[in-house]
Amino acid sequence: MDNTILVTGGAGFIGSNFILRWMEREVAAVLNLDKLTYAGNLHNLASVAHDRRYEFVEGDIADRSVLRSLFDRRKPRSVVHSAAESHVDRSIRGPEDFIRTNIDGTFALLEETRAYWEKLNAKDRVDFRFLHVSTDEVYGSLGPADPPFSETTPYAPNSPYAASKAASDHLVRAYKHTYDLPTLTTNCSNNYGRFQFPEKLIPLMIFNALNGKPLPVYGDGQNVRDWLYVGDHCDAIATVLQRGRVGQTYNIGGWNEKRNLEIVETICDIVDEMAGKLASSRRSLITFVTDRPGHDRRYAMDARKIERELGWRPKETFDSGIRKTVKWYLENDEWVRGVTSGSYRKWIETQYSSSVPRK
Ligand code: NAD
Ligand code: DAU
């Protein structure tokens, strides 16, 4: 086995933040396998593109021959599986890609990992890890007084995206239980930070606020998410990979529940402050629109297990993380322009043209 980790989906939001963090702090080389869907962006990784410890391969996790040749050639000691279709609204408009990548793709990756792992010598088999990056959405939706999701909360996924991630979690669990593949699963709450594609709430609102466009808030804006800065999530993934107990799942969250409307108002105020006010405060751009079908009301994570066992806790506060994030989008206009052309405009038109403003 070589000192290499295989990261899937490494050109996406979390994957690229994870690779940059890893290359800064760790010795092991990184092999990044990414299909480069609309969400994959190699510009994120420009600073490591020529590093001898980094290799990028364009390919699909559902393509077993690609996986087999990568395992044969690079002999990784771990897999960090973050490739996925990740946007809930897209899964509602077209679930098929979610089933193909998140379920069939994870299955293909597990099968090829198992075939490779079974041929390793006894010591390498023990040292090998397969870390599956998953989400809190597998647990469904909380009522206002419910305790946060723990690792033993029953699965109750509500969107096609959440169902496809739940299915992939179950496959990972089964590969540990049946074949003894040394797996780890992390279930994380909502991330925000640099490189997030502006289809998700926070970067979409920053982008629209900067450009004086309407800020579409679904329903009554009172849905709650538990926000975590992406750098903290990447630290947690590295921690679990290095020290997590095999076969365990770890919930990761920010201890930071906020209502969507509060998030959007905060962004308006920071953009007003950093970019200068328009004729009136950007809060006047807030537009309540038709709700997301099946919209989960509240997510919150109980992240005590990872703290107790591995000593991980988020470092960033929401106040510092959101300011950093707005500043990054302001300073990286070229990145934003690169991802908001062609197919992005088409998505925004499809998603929001049928959204009816609510008075
Ligand atoms: P993203 O959509 O930004 O990136 C996904 C990446 O996967 C892209 O680079 C894309 O090109 C790649 N990809 C998609 N299909 C592929 C395929 N078939 N083969 C190879 N590569 C493929 O997603 P993200 O927000 O960075 O999420 C990464 C992972 O973290 C996902 O598994 C997601 O479910 C999970 N997660 C995300 C969040 C969040 O808030 N964003 C929170 C918890 C968990
Ligand atoms: O909880 C973890 C999950 O967080 C990840 O698994 C997903 O990959 C990630 O996309 C995210 O899912 P959400 O659906 O919670 O994130 P999103 O940014 O799409 O929406 C956050 C909240 O904001 C949600 O309640 C819907 C609302 N929203 C979103 C958009 C895009 C709006 O009100 N208006 C919008 O235009």
Coordinates of C-alpha atoms and ligand atoms in Angstrom, one line a residue:
M1 CA 0.0 0.0 0.0
D2 CA 1.3 3.5 -0.8
N3 CA 1.0 6.6 1.3
T4 CA -1.8 8.0 -0.8
I5 CA -5.4 8.8 -0.1
L6 CA -8.1 8.6 -2.9
V7 CA -10.5 11.5 -2.6
T8 CA -13.7 11.3 -4.7
G9 CA -15.5 14.5 -5.6
G10 CA -12.4 16.5 -4.8
A11 CA -13.2 19.3 -7.2
G12 CA -16.4 20.1 -5.3
F13 CA -17.0 22.5 -2.5
I14 CA -16.1 20.3 0.5
G15 CA -13.7 18.0 -1.5
S16 CA -11.5 20.9 -2.7
N17 CA -11.5 22.5 0.8
F18 CA -10.5 19.1 2.2
I19 CA -7.7 18.5 -0.3
L20 CA -6.2 22.0 0.2
R21 CA -6.3 21.5 3.9
W22 CA -4.8 18.0 3.7
M23 CA -1.9 19.1 1.4
E24 CA -1.0 21.9 3.8
R25 CA -0.9 19.7 6.9
E26 CA -0.3 16.0 6.0
V27 CA 2.4 14.0 4.2
A28 CA 0.3 11.5 2.3
A29 CA -0.3 12.2 -1.4
V30 CA -3.8 12.9 -2.8
L31 CA -5.4 11.2 -5.8
N32 CA -8.5 13.2 -6.7
L33 CA -11.2 11.4 -8.8
D34 CA -13.9 13.7 -10.0
K35 CA -16.4 13.6 -12.9
L36 CA -16.4 17.4 -13.1
T37 CA -20.2 17.9 -13.2
Y38 CA -21.5 21.4 -13.0
A39 CA -20.4 21.4 -9.3
G40 CA -16.8 20.4 -9.9
N41 CA -14.2 23.2 -10.4
L42 CA -10.5 22.6 -10.9
H43 CA -9.8 26.3 -10.3
N44 CA -10.3 25.6 -6.6
L45 CA -7.2 23.4 -6.7
A46 CA -4.9 25.6 -8.8
S47 CA -2.5 26.1 -5.9
V48 CA -1.8 22.4 -5.7
A49 CA -2.2 21.4 -9.4
H50 CA 1.6 21.2 -9.9
D51 CA 2.5 19.6 -6.5
R52 CA 4.1 16.2 -7.0
R53 CA 1.9 14.8 -4.2
Y54 CA -1.3 15.6 -6.1
E55 CA -2.9 13.9 -9.0
F56 CA -6.2 14.6 -10.7
V57 CA -8.2 12.1 -12.7
E58 CA -11.4 13.0 -14.5
G59 CA -13.8 10.0 -14.1
D60 CA -17.0 8.7 -12.7
I61 CA -17.2 6.8 -9.5
A62 CA -19.8 4.5 -11.1
D63 CA -17.2 3.4 -13.7
R64 CA -15.7 0.3 -12.3
S65 CA -12.9 -0.1 -14.8
V66 CA -11.6 3.4 -14.0
L67 CA -11.7 2.6 -10.3
R68 CA -10.0 -0.7 -10.7
S69 CA -7.1 0.8 -12.7
L70 CA -6.7 3.6 -10.1
F71 CA -6.5 1.1 -7.2
D72 CA -4.0 -1.0 -9.1
R73 CA -1.8 1.9 -10.1
R74 CA -1.9 4.0 -6.9
K75 CA -2.6 1.5 -4.1
P76 CA -4.2 4.0 -1.8
R77 CA -4.2 3.5 2.0
S78 CA -7.6 5.3 2.4
V79 CA -10.6 6.4 0.4
V80 CA -12.4 9.6 1.4
H81 CA -15.7 9.4 -0.5
S82 CA -17.2 12.9 -1.0
A83 CA -18.5 12.6 -4.6
A84 CA -22.2 13.1 -4.8
E85 CA -25.0 15.0 -6.3
S86 CA -25.6 17.3 -3.5
H87 CA -28.4 19.9 -4.1
V88 CA -31.9 19.1 -2.7
D89 CA -33.7 21.3 -5.2
R90 CA -32.1 19.6 -8.1
S91 CA -33.0 16.2 -6.6
I92 CA -36.6 17.3 -6.5
R93 CA -36.6 18.4 -10.2
G94 CA -34.6 15.4 -11.4
P95 CA -33.8 12.6 -9.0
E96 CA -32.2 10.2 -11.5
D97 CA -28.6 11.5 -11.3
F98 CA -28.9 11.3 -7.5
I99 CA -29.8 7.6 -7.7
R100 CA -27.0 6.9 -10.2
T101 CA -24.2 8.7 -8.5
N102 CA -25.1 8.5 -4.8
I103 CA -26.4 5.0 -4.8
D104 CA -25.0 3.1 -7.8
G105 CA -21.7 5.1 -7.7
T106 CA -21.2 4.4 -4.0
F107 CA -22.0 0.7 -4.6
A108 CA -19.4 0.6 -7.5
L109 CA -16.8 2.3 -5.3
L110 CA -17.5 -0.1 -2.4
E111 CA -17.2 -3.1 -4.7
E112 CA -13.9 -2.0 -6.2
T113 CA -12.6 -1.0 -2.8
R114 CA -13.4 -4.4 -1.4
A115 CA -11.8 -6.2 -4.3
Y116 CA -8.6 -4.2 -3.8
W117 CA -8.7 -4.4 0.0
E118 CA -9.1 -8.2 0.0
K119 CA -5.9 -8.6 -1.9
L120 CA -3.8 -6.5 0.6
N121 CA -1.6 -8.2 3.1
A122 CA -2.9 -8.6 6.7
K123 CA -1.3 -5.5 8.1
D124 CA -2.4 -3.2 5.2
R125 CA -5.9 -4.6 5.5
V126 CA -6.0 -3.5 9.1
D127 CA -4.6 -0.1 8.4
F128 CA -6.9 0.6 5.4
R129 CA -9.9 3.0 5.8
F130 CA -12.9 3.9 3.7
L131 CA -14.5 7.1 5.0
H132 CA -17.9 8.0 3.7
V133 CA -18.9 11.7 3.8
S134 CA -22.6 12.0 4.5
T135 CA -25.3 14.3 5.8
D136 CA -27.7 15.1 8.6
E137 CA -30.5 15.0 6.1
V138 CA -30.7 11.2 6.4
Y139 CA -32.4 11.7 9.8
G140 CA -35.4 13.7 8.5
S141 CA -36.9 16.7 10.1
L142 CA -37.1 17.9 13.8
G143 CA -39.9 19.6 15.6
P144 CA -39.1 22.8 17.5
A145 CA -38.7 21.1 20.9
D146 CA -37.0 17.8 19.7
P147 CA -33.5 17.0 20.8
P148 CA -30.8 17.3 18.1
F149 CA -30.0 14.2 15.9
S150 CA -27.7 11.7 17.5
E151 CA -25.9 8.8 15.9
T152 CA -28.8 6.5 17.0
T153 CA -31.6 8.6 15.6
P154 CA -33.6 6.4 13.2
Y155 CA -33.2 7.3 9.5
A156 CA -36.2 9.1 7.9
P157 CA -35.0 10.8 4.7
N158 CA -37.5 13.1 3.1
S159 CA -36.1 14.3 -0.2
P160 CA -34.7 12.2 -3.1
Y161 CA -31.3 13.6 -2.2
A162 CA -31.6 12.6 1.4
A163 CA -33.0 9.1 0.4
S164 CA -30.1 8.5 -1.9
K165 CA -27.6 9.5 0.8
A166 CA -29.4 7.3 3.3
A167 CA -29.1 4.4 0.9
S168 CA -25.4 5.0 0.5
D169 CA -24.9 5.1 4.3
H170 CA -26.7 1.7 4.5
L171 CA -24.5 0.2 1.9
V172 CA -21.4 1.4 3.7
R173 CA -22.7 -0.1 6.9
A174 CA -23.4 -3.4 5.2
Y175 CA -19.9 -3.6 3.8
K176 CA -18.5 -3.3 7.3
H177 CA -20.9 -5.8 8.8
T178 CA -20.7 -8.4 6.0
Y179 CA -17.2 -8.1 4.6
D180 CA -15.4 -6.4 7.5
L181 CA -14.3 -3.5 5.2
P182 CA -12.8 -0.9 7.7
T183 CA -15.4 1.9 7.1
L184 CA -16.1 5.2 8.9
T185 CA -19.2 7.4 8.2
T186 CA -19.5 11.1 9.0
N187 CA -22.9 12.8 9.0
C188 CA -22.6 16.6 8.9
S189 CA -24.9 19.6 9.0
N190 CA -25.0 22.5 6.6
N191 CA -21.6 23.8 5.5
Y192 CA -20.7 27.3 4.2
G193 CA -17.5 28.9 3.1
R194 CA -15.3 29.5 0.0
F195 CA -15.9 27.6 -3.2
Q196 CA -19.6 26.8 -2.5
F197 CA -21.6 26.7 -5.7
P198 CA -24.1 29.6 -5.7
E199 CA -27.1 27.4 -5.9
K200 CA -27.0 26.8 -2.1
L201 CA -28.6 29.3 0.3
I202 CA -25.6 31.3 1.5
P203 CA -23.6 31.8 -1.7
L204 CA -26.8 32.4 -3.7
M205 CA -27.8 35.1 -1.3
I206 CA -24.3 36.7 -1.3
F207 CA -24.3 36.6 -5.1
N208 CA -27.8 38.1 -5.5
A209 CA -27.2 40.7 -2.7
L210 CA -24.0 41.9 -4.4
N211 CA -25.8 42.2 -7.7
G212 CA -29.0 43.9 -6.3
K213 CA -31.2 40.9 -7.3
P214 CA -34.2 39.5 -5.3
L215 CA -33.3 37.2 -2.4
P216 CA -35.7 34.3 -2.7
V217 CA -36.6 32.9 0.7
Y218 CA -38.7 29.7 0.6
G219 CA -42.0 29.6 2.6
D220 CA -42.0 31.6 5.8
G221 CA -38.2 31.7 6.2
Q222 CA -38.5 30.0 9.6
N223 CA -36.8 26.7 8.6
V224 CA -33.8 26.0 10.8
R225 CA -30.4 24.6 9.8
D226 CA -27.3 24.0 11.9
W227 CA -24.4 25.9 10.1
L228 CA -20.8 24.8 10.2
Y229 CA -17.8 26.5 8.6
V230 CA -16.4 24.2 5.9
G231 CA -12.8 24.3 7.3
D232 CA -14.2 22.8 10.6
H233 CA -15.9 20.1 8.6
C234 CA -12.6 19.3 6.8
D235 CA -10.8 19.1 10.1
A236 CA -13.4 16.7 11.4
I237 CA -13.1 14.4 8.4
A238 CA -9.3 14.3 8.8
T239 CA -9.7 13.6 12.5
V240 CA -12.2 10.8 11.9
L241 CA -10.0 9.3 9.2
Q242 CA -6.9 9.3 11.4
R243 CA -8.4 8.4 14.7
G244 CA -12.1 7.3 14.3
R245 CA -13.1 3.9 15.5
V246 CA -13.7 1.5 12.6
G247 CA -17.3 0.8 11.8
Q248 CA -18.5 3.9 13.7
T249 CA -20.5 6.9 12.5
Y250 CA -19.8 10.4 13.8
N251 CA -22.3 13.3 13.7
I252 CA -20.7 16.6 12.9
G253 CA -22.4 20.0 13.5
G254 CA -21.8 23.6 14.4
W255 CA -23.9 23.9 17.6
N256 CA -25.3 26.8 15.6
E257 CA -29.0 26.6 14.7
K258 CA -30.3 29.5 12.7
R259 CA -33.5 30.3 10.9
N260 CA -33.1 31.0 7.1
L261 CA -34.5 34.5 7.4
E262 CA -31.9 35.4 10.0
I263 CA -29.1 34.1 7.8
V264 CA -30.3 36.1 4.8
E265 CA -30.7 39.3 6.9
T266 CA -27.2 38.9 8.3
I267 CA -25.8 38.5 4.8
C268 CA -27.6 41.7 3.7
D269 CA -26.1 43.6 6.5
I270 CA -22.6 42.4 5.9
V271 CA -22.8 43.0 2.2
D272 CA -24.1 46.5 2.9
E273 CA -21.2 47.1 5.2
M274 CA -18.5 45.5 3.0
A275 CA -19.7 46.5 -0.5
G276 CA -21.5 49.8 0.3
K277 CA -25.2 50.3 0.5
L278 CA -27.5 50.4 -2.5
A279 CA -30.3 53.0 -2.6
S280 CA -31.7 51.2 0.5
S281 CA -30.6 48.4 2.7
R282 CA -30.3 45.0 0.9
R283 CA -32.9 43.6 3.3
S284 CA -35.4 45.2 1.0
L285 CA -34.4 42.6 -1.7
I286 CA -35.8 39.8 0.4
T287 CA -38.7 38.1 -1.4
F288 CA -40.7 35.3 0.1
V289 CA -41.4 32.7 -2.6
T290 CA -43.2 29.3 -3.0
D291 CA -41.9 26.8 -0.5
R292 CA -39.6 23.8 -1.4
P293 CA -41.9 20.7 -1.7
G294 CA -41.5 18.5 1.4
H295 CA -39.2 21.2 3.0
D296 CA -37.6 19.8 6.2
R297 CA -38.4 22.2 9.0
R298 CA -35.4 21.8 11.3
Y299 CA -32.0 20.1 11.4
A300 CA -29.7 20.1 14.4
M301 CA -26.8 17.9 15.3
D302 CA -25.7 16.5 18.6
A303 CA -21.9 16.4 18.0
R304 CA -20.9 15.2 21.4
K305 CA -19.6 11.8 20.3
I306 CA -16.9 13.2 18.1
E307 CA -16.0 15.7 20.8
R308 CA -15.9 13.0 23.5
E309 CA -14.0 10.4 21.5
L310 CA -11.8 12.4 19.2
G311 CA -11.6 15.8 20.8
W312 CA -13.1 17.7 17.7
R313 CA -15.1 20.8 18.2
P314 CA -15.8 23.6 15.7
K315 CA -13.2 26.5 15.9
E316 CA -15.0 29.1 13.9
T317 CA -18.0 31.0 15.2
F318 CA -20.8 31.8 12.9
D319 CA -20.0 35.5 13.1
S320 CA -16.4 35.1 12.1
G321 CA -17.1 32.3 9.5
I322 CA -19.9 34.3 7.7
R323 CA -17.8 37.4 7.5
K324 CA -14.8 35.5 6.1
T325 CA -17.2 33.9 3.5
V326 CA -18.8 37.1 2.3
K327 CA -15.3 38.7 2.0
W328 CA -14.1 35.7 0.0
Y329 CA -17.0 36.0 -2.5
L330 CA -16.3 39.8 -2.8
E331 CA -12.6 39.3 -3.4
N332 CA -13.0 36.4 -5.8
D333 CA -15.2 37.9 -8.5
E334 CA -13.4 36.0 -11.2
W335 CA -14.3 32.6 -9.6
V336 CA -17.9 33.7 -9.2
R337 CA -18.1 34.9 -12.8
G338 CA -16.6 31.5 -13.9
V339 CA -19.4 29.5 -12.3
T340 CA -22.3 31.8 -12.9
S341 CA -22.4 31.7 -16.7
G342 CA -24.3 29.3 -19.1
S343 CA -25.7 26.4 -17.3
Y344 CA -25.9 28.2 -14.0
R345 CA -28.3 30.9 -15.5
K346 CA -30.4 28.1 -16.9
W347 CA -30.7 26.5 -13.5
I348 CA -31.7 29.8 -11.8
E349 CA -34.3 30.4 -14.5
T350 CA -35.8 26.9 -14.1
Q351 CA -35.8 27.0 -10.3
Y352 CA -37.0 30.5 -9.6
S353 CA -39.1 31.6 -12.6
S354 CA -42.0 29.4 -11.4
S355 CA -41.5 30.6 -7.7
V356 CA -44.4 32.9 -6.9
P357 CA -43.6 35.9 -4.7
R358 CA -45.7 35.7 -1.5
K359 CA -47.0 38.9 0.0
Ligands
NAD1 P1 -20.6 19.5 -4.5 O1 -21.9 19.3 -5.2 O2 -20.1 20.9 -4.3 O3 -19.5 18.6 -5.1 C1 -19.7 17.3 -5.5 C2 -18.4 16.9 -6.3 O4 -18.6 15.5 -6.7 C3 -18.3 17.7 -7.6 O5 -16.9 18.0 -7.8 C4 -18.7 16.8 -8.7 O6 -18.1 17.0 -10.0 C5 -18.4 15.4 -8.1 N1 -19.2 14.3 -8.7 C6 -20.5 14.3 -8.8 N2 -20.9 13.1 -9.4 C7 -19.7 12.4 -9.5 C8 -19.5 11.1 -10.0 N3 -20.5 10.3 -10.5 N4 -18.2 10.7 -10.1 C9 -17.2 11.5 -9.6 N5 -17.4 12.7 -9.2 C10 -18.7 13.2 -9.1 O7 -20.9 18.8 -3.1 P2 -20.4 19.2 -1.6 O8 -21.4 20.2 -1.1 O9 -19.0 19.5 -1.6 O10 -20.7 17.9 -0.8 C11 -19.7 16.9 -0.8 C12 -20.2 15.7 0.0 O11 -20.5 16.2 1.3 C13 -21.5 15.1 -0.5 O12 -21.4 13.7 -0.3 C14 -22.6 15.7 0.3 O13 -23.7 14.8 0.4 C15 -21.9 15.8 1.7 N6 -22.4 16.9 2.5 C16 -22.5 18.2 2.1 C17 -22.9 19.2 3.0 C18 -23.0 20.6 2.5 O14 -23.5 21.4 3.3 N7 -22.6 21.0 1.4 C19 -23.2 18.8 4.3 C20 -23.0 17.5 4.7 C21 -22.6 16.5 3.9
DAU2 O1 -27.8 19.5 6.0 C1 -26.8 19.2 5.2 C2 -27.2 19.5 3.7 O2 -27.2 20.9 3.6 C3 -26.3 18.8 2.7 O3 -26.4 17.4 2.8 C4 -26.7 19.3 1.3 O4 -25.8 18.7 0.3 C5 -26.7 20.8 1.2 O5 -27.1 21.2 0.0 C6 -27.5 21.4 2.3 O6 -28.9 21.1 2.1 P1 -30.1 22.2 2.4 O7 -31.2 21.9 1.5 O8 -30.3 22.4 3.8 O9 -29.3 23.5 1.9 P2 -29.7 24.7 0.9 O10 -28.5 25.7 0.9 O11 -30.2 24.3 -0.4 O12 -30.9 25.4 1.7 C7 -30.7 25.8 3.0 C8 -32.1 26.3 3.5 O13 -32.4 27.5 2.8 C9 -33.2 25.4 3.3 O14 -34.1 25.5 4.4 C10 -33.9 25.9 2.0 C11 -33.6 27.4 2.1 N1 -33.5 28.1 0.8 C12 -32.6 27.6 -0.1 C13 -32.4 28.2 -1.3 C14 -31.4 27.6 -2.3 C15 -34.2 29.2 0.5 O15 -35.0 29.7 1.3 N2 -34.0 29.8 -0.7 C16 -33.2 29.4 -1.6 O16 -33.1 30.0 -2.8

